Amino acid sequence: QLAMNILSVAEFQKKVMEGYPAIVRTHGRTEWRHWKQWSLSDKSGDQKAINQAIILETQPITFRPYVDDSHSRFENIEQSKSFLQILNAQNPCIQYTVEKENEKKEINFLDITIINNLEGKYDFKVFRKDAITNIQIKPTSFVNPKIQIGVFKGFLHMASKICSTKYFEKEVLFLKNMFIENGYAKNN
């Protein structure tokens, strides 16, 4: 089966913190009928690509696949382009695209925004799409109050695991405001 290294948020952040400046995110696209045959081969396409990249000296510093996304770090952009060509050569039905750091030196991966602080380290904050509606379970909903509290605690827990110290307070304030907007009392 396709080799997947599913990491906890803390493990993922630790791997990213080992850091180099070039970060890319790849997206695999496939047709389902070809996926089963490809994923059950002796070696996954990702592993074949890694092996070829090592031979060609374009291997990523880190490569972490997660379902149809992966996070990779390279010494420079040229290495990332070479690795993309290797990945796309594995199977014509599975083609990858690349997303690089933006001008703010940020990249989004899963629920995390990774920020390159240009000091050899990275900061992290919760990623939300621009289309977020902030609609949550209303306090007047016919839902067990323990579930309502659990939803808020779950958001707080996620913030505590993802956010760097400098972004944590801002995230907590966002969560408080979001729940107040949904009708919860300020003192709850």
Coordinates of N, CA, C and O in Angstrom, one line a residue:
Q1 N 0.8 -1.2 0.0 CA 0.0 0.0 0.0 C 0.9 1.2 0.0 O 2.0 1.2 0.3
L2 N 0.3 2.4 -0.3 CA 1.0 3.6 -0.4 C 1.5 3.9 1.0 O 0.8 3.9 2.0
A3 N 2.8 4.2 1.1 CA 3.4 4.5 2.4 C 3.0 5.9 2.9 O 3.2 6.8 2.2
M4 N 2.4 5.9 4.1 CA 1.9 7.2 4.6 C 2.5 7.4 6.0 O 2.3 6.5 6.8
N5 N 3.2 8.5 6.2 CA 3.7 8.8 7.5 C 2.7 9.8 8.2 O 2.8 11.0 7.9
I6 N 1.7 9.3 8.9 CA 0.8 10.2 9.5 C 1.4 10.6 10.9 O 1.6 9.8 11.8
L7 N 1.6 11.9 10.9 CA 2.3 12.5 12.1 C 1.3 13.3 12.9 O 0.3 13.9 12.4
S8 N 1.5 13.4 14.2 CA 0.8 14.3 15.0 C 1.2 15.7 14.7 O 2.2 15.9 14.0
V9 N 0.4 16.7 15.1 CA 0.7 18.1 14.8 C 2.1 18.4 15.3 O 3.0 19.0 14.7
A10 N 2.4 18.0 16.6 CA 3.7 18.3 17.2 C 4.8 17.6 16.4 O 5.9 18.3 16.2
E11 N 4.7 16.4 16.0 CA 5.7 15.7 15.2 C 5.9 16.4 13.8 O 7.0 16.7 13.4
F12 N 4.8 16.8 13.2 CA 4.9 17.6 11.9 C 5.6 18.9 12.1 O 6.5 19.2 11.4
Q13 N 5.3 19.6 13.2 CA 5.9 20.9 13.4 C 7.4 20.7 13.7 O 8.3 21.4 13.2
K14 N 7.8 19.6 14.4 CA 9.2 19.3 14.7 C 9.9 19.1 13.4 O 11.0 19.6 13.2
K15 N 9.3 18.3 12.5 CA 10.0 18.0 11.2 C 10.2 19.3 10.4 O 11.2 19.5 9.8
V16 N 9.2 20.2 10.4 CA 9.3 21.4 9.7 C 10.4 22.3 10.3 O 11.1 23.0 9.6
M17 N 10.5 22.3 11.6 CA 11.4 23.2 12.4 C 12.9 22.8 12.1 O 13.8 23.6 12.3
E18 N 13.1 21.6 11.5 CA 14.4 21.2 11.1 C 14.9 22.0 10.0 O 16.1 21.9 9.5
G19 N 14.2 22.9 9.5 CA 14.0 23.8 8.4 C 15.1 24.2 7.5 O 16.2 24.5 7.8
Y20 N 14.7 24.3 6.3 CA 15.4 25.0 5.2 C 14.4 25.9 4.5 O 13.2 25.8 4.6
P21 N 14.9 26.9 3.7 CA 14.0 27.9 3.2 C 12.9 27.5 2.2 O 11.9 28.1 2.1
A22 N 13.2 26.5 1.3 CA 12.2 26.2 0.3 C 11.2 25.2 0.8 O 11.6 24.0 1.1
I23 N 10.0 25.6 0.9 CA 8.9 24.7 1.3 C 7.9 24.6 0.1 O 7.5 25.6 -0.5
V24 N 7.5 23.4 -0.2 CA 6.5 23.2 -1.3 C 5.4 22.3 -0.8 O 5.7 21.4 0.1
R25 N 4.3 22.4 -1.3 CA 3.2 21.5 -1.0 C 2.7 20.9 -2.4 O 2.5 21.7 -3.3
T26 N 2.6 19.6 -2.4 CA 2.2 19.0 -3.7 C 0.9 18.4 -3.5 O 0.5 18.0 -2.5
H27 N 0.1 18.4 -4.6 CA -1.2 17.8 -4.6 C -1.3 16.8 -5.7 O -1.0 17.0 -6.8
G28 N -1.6 15.5 -5.3 CA -1.7 14.5 -6.2 C -3.1 14.4 -6.8 O -4.1 14.5 -6.0
R29 N -3.3 14.2 -8.1 CA -4.6 14.1 -8.7 C -4.6 12.8 -9.5 O -3.6 12.5 -10.2
T30 N -5.7 12.1 -9.3 CA -5.7 10.8 -9.9 C -7.2 10.4 -10.3 O -8.1 11.0 -9.9
E31 N -7.3 9.4 -11.1 CA -8.6 8.8 -11.4 C -8.7 7.6 -10.6 O -7.8 6.8 -10.5
W32 N -9.8 7.4 -9.9 CA -10.0 6.3 -9.0 C -9.7 4.9 -9.6 O -9.0 4.1 -9.0
R33 N -10.1 4.7 -10.8 CA -9.9 3.3 -11.4 C -8.4 3.0 -11.5 O -8.0 1.8 -11.5
H34 N -7.5 4.0 -11.6 CA -6.1 3.7 -11.7 C -5.4 3.7 -10.3 O -4.3 3.1 -10.2
W35 N -6.1 4.3 -9.3 CA -5.4 4.4 -8.0 C -5.2 3.1 -7.4 O -4.1 2.8 -6.9
K36 N -6.1 2.1 -7.4 CA -6.0 0.9 -6.7 C -4.8 0.1 -7.3 O -3.9 -0.4 -6.5
Q37 N -4.7 0.0 -8.6 CA -3.6 -0.7 -9.2 C -2.3 -0.1 -8.9 O -1.3 -0.8 -8.5
W38 N -2.2 1.3 -8.9 CA -0.9 1.9 -8.6 C -0.5 1.8 -7.1 O 0.6 1.5 -6.8
S39 N -1.5 1.9 -6.2 CA -1.2 1.9 -4.8 C -0.9 0.5 -4.3 O -0.3 0.4 -3.2
L40 N -1.2 -0.5 -5.0 CA -0.9 -1.9 -4.6 C 0.4 -2.5 -5.2 O 0.7 -3.6 -5.0
S41 N 1.1 -1.6 -6.0 CA 2.3 -2.1 -6.6 C 3.4 -2.4 -5.5 O 3.2 -2.0 -4.4
D42 N 4.5 -3.0 -5.9 CA 5.5 -3.4 -4.9 C 6.0 -2.2 -4.2 O 6.3 -2.2 -3.0
K43 N 6.3 -1.1 -4.9 CA 6.7 0.1 -4.3 C 5.8 1.3 -4.6 O 5.3 1.3 -5.8
S44 N 5.4 2.1 -3.7 CA 4.5 3.2 -4.1 C 5.3 4.2 -5.0 O 6.5 4.2 -5.0
G45 N 4.5 4.9 -5.7 CA 5.1 5.9 -6.6 C 5.9 6.9 -5.9 O 6.9 7.4 -6.3
D46 N 5.4 7.3 -4.7 CA 6.1 8.3 -3.8 C 7.5 7.7 -3.5 O 8.5 8.4 -3.6
Q47 N 7.6 6.4 -3.1 CA 8.9 5.9 -2.7 C 9.8 5.7 -3.9 O 11.0 6.0 -3.8
K48 N 9.2 5.4 -5.1 CA 10.1 5.3 -6.3 C 10.6 6.7 -6.6 O 11.8 6.8 -7.0
A49 N 9.8 7.7 -6.5 CA 10.2 9.1 -6.7 C 11.4 9.5 -5.8 O 12.3 10.1 -6.2
I50 N 11.2 9.1 -4.5 CA 12.3 9.4 -3.5 C 13.6 8.7 -3.9 O 14.6 9.3 -3.9
N51 N 13.5 7.5 -4.3 CA 14.7 6.7 -4.6 C 15.4 7.3 -5.9 O 16.6 7.5 -5.9
Q52 N 14.6 7.7 -6.9 CA 15.2 8.4 -8.1 C 15.8 9.7 -7.7 O 16.8 10.1 -8.2
A53 N 15.1 10.5 -6.8 CA 15.6 11.8 -6.4 C 16.9 11.7 -5.7 O 17.8 12.5 -5.9
I54 N 17.1 10.6 -4.9 CA 18.4 10.4 -4.2 C 19.5 10.2 -5.2 O 20.5 10.8 -5.1
I55 N 19.2 9.4 -6.2 CA 20.2 9.1 -7.2 C 20.6 10.4 -8.0 O 21.7 10.7 -8.2
L56 N 19.6 11.2 -8.3 CA 19.8 12.5 -9.0 C 20.1 13.7 -8.1 O 20.3 14.8 -8.6
E57 N 20.3 13.4 -6.8 CA 20.7 14.4 -5.9 C 19.7 15.6 -5.8 O 20.0 16.7 -5.7
T58 N 18.4 15.3 -6.0 CA 17.3 16.3 -5.9 C 16.3 15.9 -4.8 O 15.2 16.4 -4.7
Q59 N 16.8 15.0 -3.9 CA 15.8 14.5 -2.9 C 15.4 15.6 -1.9 O 16.2 16.5 -1.6
P60 N 14.2 15.6 -1.5 CA 13.8 16.6 -0.5 C 14.5 16.4 0.9 O 14.8 15.2 1.2
I61 N 14.6 17.4 1.6 CA 15.1 17.3 3.0 C 14.1 16.5 3.8 O 14.5 15.6 4.6
T62 N 12.8 16.8 3.6 CA 11.7 16.1 4.2 C 10.7 15.9 3.2 O 10.5 16.7 2.3
F63 N 10.0 14.8 3.3 CA 8.8 14.5 2.4 C 7.8 13.8 3.2 O 8.0 12.7 3.7
R64 N 6.7 14.5 3.5 CA 5.6 13.9 4.4 C 4.3 13.8 3.6 O 3.6 14.8 3.4
P65 N 3.9 12.6 3.1 CA 2.7 12.5 2.4 C 1.5 12.4 3.4 O 1.7 11.9 4.5
Y66 N 0.4 12.9 3.1 CA -0.8 12.8 3.9 C -2.0 12.8 2.9 O -2.4 13.8 2.3
V67 N -2.6 11.6 2.7 CA -3.7 11.4 1.7 C -3.3 11.9 0.3 O -2.4 11.3 -0.3
D68 N -3.8 13.0 -0.2 CA -3.4 13.5 -1.5 C -2.6 14.7 -1.4 O -2.4 15.4 -2.4
D69 N -2.1 15.1 -0.2 CA -1.2 16.2 0.0 C 0.2 15.7 0.5 O 0.2 14.6 1.1
S70 N 1.2 16.4 0.2 CA 2.5 16.1 0.9 C 3.2 17.4 1.1 O 2.9 18.4 0.5
H71 N 4.1 17.4 2.1 CA 4.8 18.6 2.5 C 6.3 18.2 2.3 O 6.8 17.2 2.8
S72 N 7.0 19.0 1.5 CA 8.4 18.8 1.2 C 9.2 20.0 1.4 O 8.8 21.1 1.3
R73 N 10.5 19.8 1.8 CA 11.4 20.9 2.0 C 12.7 20.6 1.1 O 13.1 19.5 1.1
F74 N 13.2 21.6 0.5 CA 14.3 21.5 -0.4 C 15.4 22.6 -0.1 O 15.0 23.6 0.4
E75 N 16.6 22.3 -0.6 CA 17.6 23.3 -0.4 C 17.3 24.5 -1.3 O 17.6 25.6 -0.9
N76 N 16.7 24.3 -2.5 CA 16.4 25.4 -3.3 C 15.3 25.1 -4.2 O 14.8 23.9 -4.3
I77 N 14.8 26.1 -4.9 CA 13.6 25.9 -5.8 C 13.9 25.0 -7.0 O 13.0 24.2 -7.4
E78 N 15.1 25.0 -7.5 CA 15.4 24.1 -8.6 C 15.3 22.6 -8.3 O 14.8 21.8 -9.1
Q79 N 15.7 22.3 -7.1 CA 15.5 20.9 -6.6 C 14.1 20.5 -6.5 O 13.7 19.4 -6.8
S80 N 13.2 21.5 -6.1 CA 11.8 21.2 -6.0 C 11.2 20.9 -7.4 O 10.3 20.1 -7.5
K81 N 11.6 21.7 -8.4 CA 11.1 21.5 -9.7 C 11.6 20.2 -10.3 O 10.8 19.5 -10.9
S82 N 12.8 19.7 -10.0 CA 13.3 18.4 -10.5 C 12.5 17.3 -9.8 O 12.1 16.3 -10.4
F83 N 12.2 17.5 -8.5 CA 11.5 16.5 -7.8 C 10.1 16.4 -8.3 O 9.5 15.3 -8.4
L84 N 9.5 17.5 -8.7 CA 8.1 17.5 -9.2 C 8.1 16.7 -10.5 O 7.2 15.9 -10.8
Q85 N 9.1 16.9 -11.4 CA 9.2 16.1 -12.6 C 9.3 14.6 -12.4 O 8.7 13.8 -13.0
I86 N 10.1 14.2 -11.4 CA 10.2 12.8 -11.0 C 8.9 12.3 -10.5 O 8.5 11.2 -10.9
L87 N 8.2 13.0 -9.6 CA 6.9 12.5 -9.1 C 5.9 12.3 -10.3 O 5.2 11.3 -10.4
N88 N 5.9 13.3 -11.2 CA 4.9 13.2 -12.3 C 5.2 12.1 -13.3 O 4.4 11.7 -14.1
A89 N 6.5 11.7 -13.3 CA 6.9 10.6 -14.3 C 6.5 9.2 -13.8 O 6.6 8.3 -14.5
Q90 N 6.0 9.1 -12.5 CA 5.8 7.8 -11.9 C 4.5 7.1 -12.5 O 4.5 5.9 -12.7
N91 N 3.5 7.9 -12.8 CA 2.2 7.3 -13.3 C 1.5 8.4 -14.0 O 1.2 9.5 -13.4
P92 N 1.1 8.2 -15.3 CA 0.5 9.3 -16.0 C -0.9 9.7 -15.5 O -1.4 10.7 -15.8
C93 N -1.5 8.8 -14.7 CA -2.8 9.1 -14.1 C -2.7 9.9 -12.8 O -3.8 10.3 -12.3
I94 N -1.6 10.0 -12.3 CA -1.4 10.7 -11.0 C -0.4 11.9 -11.3 O 0.8 11.6 -11.5
Q95 N -0.9 13.1 -11.3 CA -0.1 14.2 -11.6 C -0.1 15.2 -10.4 O -1.1 15.4 -9.9
Y96 N 1.1 15.7 -10.1 CA 1.2 16.6 -8.9 C 1.3 18.0 -9.4 O 1.8 18.3 -10.5
T97 N 0.9 18.9 -8.6 CA 1.1 20.3 -8.7 C 1.9 20.8 -7.5 O 1.9 20.1 -6.5
V98 N 2.4 22.0 -7.6 CA 3.2 22.5 -6.5 C 2.7 23.8 -6.0 O 2.3 24.7 -6.8
E99 N 2.7 24.0 -4.7 CA 2.3 25.3 -4.1 C 3.5 25.7 -3.3 O 4.0 24.9 -2.5
K100 N 4.0 26.9 -3.5 CA 5.3 27.4 -2.8 C 4.9 28.4 -1.8 O 3.8 29.0 -1.8
E101 N 5.8 28.8 -1.0 CA 5.6 29.8 0.0 C 5.2 31.1 -0.8 O 5.7 31.4 -1.9
N102 N 4.3 31.9 -0.2 CA 3.8 33.1 -0.8 C 4.8 34.2 -0.5 O 5.9 34.0 0.2
E103 N 4.5 35.4 -0.9 CA 5.5 36.6 -0.7 C 5.6 36.9 0.8 O 6.6 37.5 1.2
K104 N 4.7 36.4 1.7 CA 4.8 36.6 3.1 C 5.6 35.5 3.8 O 5.7 35.4 5.0
K105 N 6.1 34.6 2.9 CA 6.8 33.4 3.4 C 5.9 32.5 4.2 O 6.3 31.9 5.2
E106 N 4.7 32.3 3.7 CA 3.7 31.4 4.4 C 3.3 30.4 3.4 O 3.2 30.6 2.2
I107 N 2.9 29.2 3.9 CA 2.3 28.2 3.1 C 1.3 27.5 4.0 O 1.5 27.3 5.3
N108 N 0.1 27.1 3.5 CA -0.9 26.4 4.2 C -0.8 24.9 4.0 O -0.7 24.5 2.8
F109 N -0.9 24.1 5.0 CA -0.8 22.6 4.9 C -1.8 22.1 5.9 O -1.7 22.3 7.1
L110 N -2.8 21.4 5.4 CA -3.9 20.9 6.2 C -4.5 22.0 7.0 O -5.0 23.0 6.4
D111 N -4.5 22.0 8.3 CA -5.1 23.1 9.1 C -4.1 24.0 9.7 O -4.3 24.8 10.6
I112 N -2.9 24.0 9.1 CA -1.8 24.8 9.7 C -1.3 25.8 8.6 O -1.1 25.5 7.5
T113 N -1.0 27.0 9.1 CA -0.2 28.0 8.3 C 1.2 28.0 8.8 O 1.4 28.2 10.0
I114 N 2.1 27.7 7.9 CA 3.5 27.6 8.3 C 4.2 28.9 7.9 O 4.1 29.3 6.7
I115 N 4.8 29.6 8.8 CA 5.4 30.9 8.5 C 6.9 30.8 8.7 O 7.4 30.5 9.7
N116 N 7.6 31.1 7.6 CA 9.1 31.1 7.6 C 9.5 32.4 8.2 O 9.4 33.5 7.5
N117 N 10.1 32.5 9.4 CA 10.5 33.7 10.0 C 11.9 34.2 9.5 O 12.4 35.2 10.0
L118 N 12.5 33.5 8.6 CA 13.8 33.9 8.0 C 14.9 33.9 9.0 O 15.9 34.5 8.7
E119 N 14.7 33.3 10.1 CA 15.8 33.1 11.1 C 16.1 31.7 11.3 O 16.7 31.3 12.3
G120 N 15.8 30.8 10.3 CA 16.0 29.4 10.4 C 15.0 28.6 11.2 O 15.2 27.5 11.5
K121 N 13.9 29.3 11.5 CA 12.8 28.6 12.3 C 11.5 29.0 11.6 O 11.4 29.9 10.8
Y122 N 10.5 28.3 12.1 CA 9.1 28.5 11.5 C 8.1 28.8 12.7 O 8.3 28.3 13.8
D123 N 7.1 29.6 12.4 CA 6.0 29.8 13.3 C 4.8 29.1 12.7 O 4.7 28.9 11.5
F124 N 3.8 28.8 13.6 CA 2.6 28.1 13.1 C 1.4 28.8 13.7 O 1.4 29.4 14.8
K125 N 0.3 28.8 12.8 CA -1.0 29.3 13.3 C -2.0 28.5 12.6 O -1.8 27.8 11.6
V126 N -3.3 28.6 13.1 CA -4.4 27.8 12.5 C -4.7 28.4 11.1 O -4.8 29.6 11.0
F127 N -4.9 27.6 10.1 CA -5.3 28.0 8.8 C -6.8 27.9 8.7 O -7.4 26.9 9.0
R128 N -7.4 29.0 8.1 CA -8.8 29.0 7.8 C -8.9 29.5 6.4 O -8.3 30.5 6.0
K129 N -9.8 28.9 5.6 CA -10.0 29.4 4.2 C -10.7 30.7 4.3 O -11.4 31.0 5.3
D130 N -10.6 31.5 3.2 CA -11.2 32.8 3.2 C -12.7 32.7 3.2 O -13.4 33.7 3.7
A131 N -13.3 31.6 2.8 CA -14.8 31.5 2.8 C -15.4 31.0 4.1 O -16.5 30.7 4.1
I132 N -14.6 31.0 5.2 CA -15.1 30.6 6.4 C -16.4 31.4 6.9 O -16.4 32.6 6.7
T133 N -17.4 30.7 7.4 CA -18.6 31.4 7.8 C -18.7 31.7 9.3 O -19.5 32.5 9.7
N134 N -17.9 31.0 10.1 CA -17.9 31.1 11.5 C -19.2 30.7 12.2 O -19.5 31.0 13.3
I135 N -20.0 29.9 11.5 CA -21.3 29.4 12.1 C -21.0 28.2 12.9 O -20.4 27.2 12.3
Q136 N -21.4 28.2 14.1 CA -21.2 27.1 15.0 C -22.6 26.7 15.6 O -23.6 27.3 15.3
I137 N -22.6 25.6 16.4 CA -23.8 25.2 17.1 C -24.3 26.4 17.9 O -23.6 26.9 18.7
K138 N -25.6 26.7 17.7 CA -26.2 27.8 18.4 C -26.5 27.4 19.9 O -26.8 26.2 20.1
P139 N -26.4 28.3 20.8 CA -26.7 27.9 22.2 C -28.1 27.5 22.4 O -28.5 26.8 23.4
T140 N -29.0 27.9 21.5 CA -30.5 27.6 21.6 C -30.8 26.3 20.9 O -31.9 25.8 20.9
S141 N -29.8 25.6 20.3 CA -30.0 24.4 19.5 C -30.3 23.3 20.5 O -29.9 23.3 21.7
F142 N -31.1 22.3 20.0 CA -31.4 21.1 20.9 C -30.2 20.2 20.8 O -30.3 19.1 20.3
V143 N -29.2 20.6 21.5 CA -27.9 19.8 21.6 C -27.5 19.8 23.0 O -27.6 20.8 23.7
N144 N -27.0 18.6 23.5 CA -26.5 18.5 24.8 C -25.5 19.6 25.1 O -24.6 19.8 24.3
P145 N -25.7 20.4 26.2 CA -24.7 21.4 26.5 C -23.3 21.0 26.6 O -22.4 21.7 26.4
K146 N -23.1 19.7 27.0 CA -21.7 19.2 27.1 C -21.1 19.1 25.7 O -19.9 19.3 25.6
I147 N -21.9 18.8 24.7 CA -21.3 18.8 23.3 C -21.0 20.2 22.9 O -19.9 20.5 22.3
Q148 N -21.8 21.2 23.3 CA -21.5 22.6 22.9 C -20.2 23.0 23.6 O -19.4 23.6 22.9
I149 N -20.0 22.7 24.8 CA -18.8 23.0 25.5 C -17.6 22.3 24.9 O -16.5 22.8 24.7
G150 N -17.9 21.0 24.5 CA -16.8 20.2 23.9 C -16.3 20.7 22.6 O -15.1 20.7 22.3
V151 N -17.2 21.3 21.8 CA -16.8 21.9 20.5 C -15.9 23.1 20.8 O -14.8 23.2 20.2
F152 N -16.2 23.9 21.7 CA -15.3 25.1 22.1 C -14.0 24.6 22.6 O -12.9 25.0 22.2
K153 N -14.0 23.6 23.5 CA -12.8 23.0 24.0 C -11.9 22.4 22.9 O -10.7 22.4 23.0
G154 N -12.6 21.7 22.0 CA -11.9 21.1 20.8 C -11.1 22.2 20.0 O -10.0 22.0 19.7
F155 N -11.8 23.3 19.8 CA -11.1 24.4 19.1 C -9.9 24.9 19.9 O -8.8 25.2 19.3
L156 N -10.1 25.1 21.2 CA -9.0 25.6 22.0 C -7.8 24.6 22.1 O -6.7 25.0 22.0
H157 N -8.2 23.3 22.1 CA -7.1 22.3 22.1 C -6.3 22.3 20.8 O -5.1 22.3 20.8
M158 N -7.1 22.4 19.7 CA -6.4 22.5 18.4 C -5.5 23.7 18.3 O -4.3 23.7 17.9
A159 N -5.9 24.9 18.8 CA -5.1 26.1 18.9 C -3.9 25.9 19.7 O -2.8 26.3 19.3
S160 N -4.0 25.2 20.9 CA -2.8 25.0 21.7 C -1.8 24.1 21.1 O -0.6 24.2 21.4
K161 N -2.3 23.1 20.3 CA -1.3 22.2 19.6 C -0.7 22.8 18.4 O 0.4 22.4 18.0
I162 N -1.4 23.7 17.7 CA -0.9 24.2 16.4 C -0.1 25.5 16.6 O 0.9 25.7 16.0
C163 N -0.7 26.4 17.3 CA -0.2 27.8 17.3 C 1.1 28.0 18.0 O 1.3 27.5 19.1
S164 N 2.0 28.7 17.4 CA 3.2 29.2 18.1 C 2.8 30.2 19.2 O 1.7 30.8 19.1
T165 N 3.6 30.4 20.2 CA 3.3 31.3 21.3 C 2.7 32.6 20.8 O 1.7 33.1 21.3
K166 N 3.4 33.2 19.8 CA 3.0 34.6 19.4 C 1.6 34.6 18.7 O 1.0 35.7 18.6
Y167 N 1.1 33.5 18.3 CA -0.2 33.4 17.6 C -1.3 32.9 18.5 O -2.5 32.9 18.1
F168 N -1.0 32.3 19.6 CA -2.0 31.6 20.4 C -3.1 32.6 21.0 O -4.3 32.3 20.9
E169 N -2.7 33.7 21.6 CA -3.6 34.6 22.1 C -4.6 35.2 21.1 O -5.8 35.3 21.3
K170 N -4.1 35.5 19.9 CA -4.9 36.0 18.8 C -5.9 34.9 18.4 O -7.1 35.2 18.1
E171 N -5.5 33.7 18.4 CA -6.5 32.6 18.0 C -7.5 32.4 19.1 O -8.7 32.2 18.8
V172 N -7.2 32.5 20.4 CA -8.2 32.4 21.4 C -9.2 33.5 21.3 O -10.4 33.3 21.5
L173 N -8.7 34.7 21.1 CA -9.6 35.9 20.9 C -10.5 35.7 19.7 O -11.7 36.0 19.8
F174 N -10.0 35.1 18.6 CA -10.9 34.8 17.5 C -11.9 33.8 17.8 O -13.1 34.0 17.5
L175 N -11.6 32.8 18.6 CA -12.6 31.8 19.0 C -13.6 32.4 19.9 O -14.8 32.1 19.7
K176 N -13.2 33.2 20.9 CA -14.2 33.8 21.8 C -15.2 34.6 21.0 O -16.4 34.5 21.2
N177 N -14.6 35.5 20.1 CA -15.5 36.3 19.3 C -16.4 35.5 18.4 O -17.6 35.9 18.2
M178 N -15.9 34.4 17.8 CA -16.8 33.6 16.9 C -17.9 33.0 17.7 O -19.1 33.0 17.3
F179 N -17.7 32.5 18.9 CA -18.8 32.0 19.7 C -19.7 33.0 20.2 O -20.9 32.8 20.3
I180 N -19.2 34.2 20.5 CA -20.1 35.3 20.9 C -21.0 35.7 19.8 O -22.2 35.9 19.9
E181 N -20.4 35.7 18.5 CA -21.2 36.0 17.3 C -22.3 35.0 17.1 O -23.4 35.3 16.5
N182 N -22.1 33.8 17.6 CA -23.1 32.7 17.4 C -24.1 32.7 18.6 O -24.9 31.7 18.7
G183 N -24.1 33.7 19.5 CA -25.1 33.8 20.5 C -24.7 33.3 21.9 O -25.5 33.3 22.8
Y184 N -23.5 32.9 22.1 CA -23.0 32.5 23.4 C -22.7 33.7 24.3 O -22.3 34.8 23.8
A185 N -22.9 33.6 25.6 CA -22.7 34.7 26.5 C -21.2 34.9 26.7 O -20.4 33.9 26.6
K186 N -20.7 36.1 26.9 CA -19.3 36.4 27.1 C -18.7 35.7 28.3 O -17.6 35.3 28.3
N187 N -19.5 35.5 29.4 CA -19.0 34.9 30.6 C -19.0 33.4 30.6 O -18.6 32.8 31.6
N188 N -19.5 32.8 29.6 CA -19.6 31.3 29.6 C -18.3 30.7 29.1 O -17.5 31.2 28.4

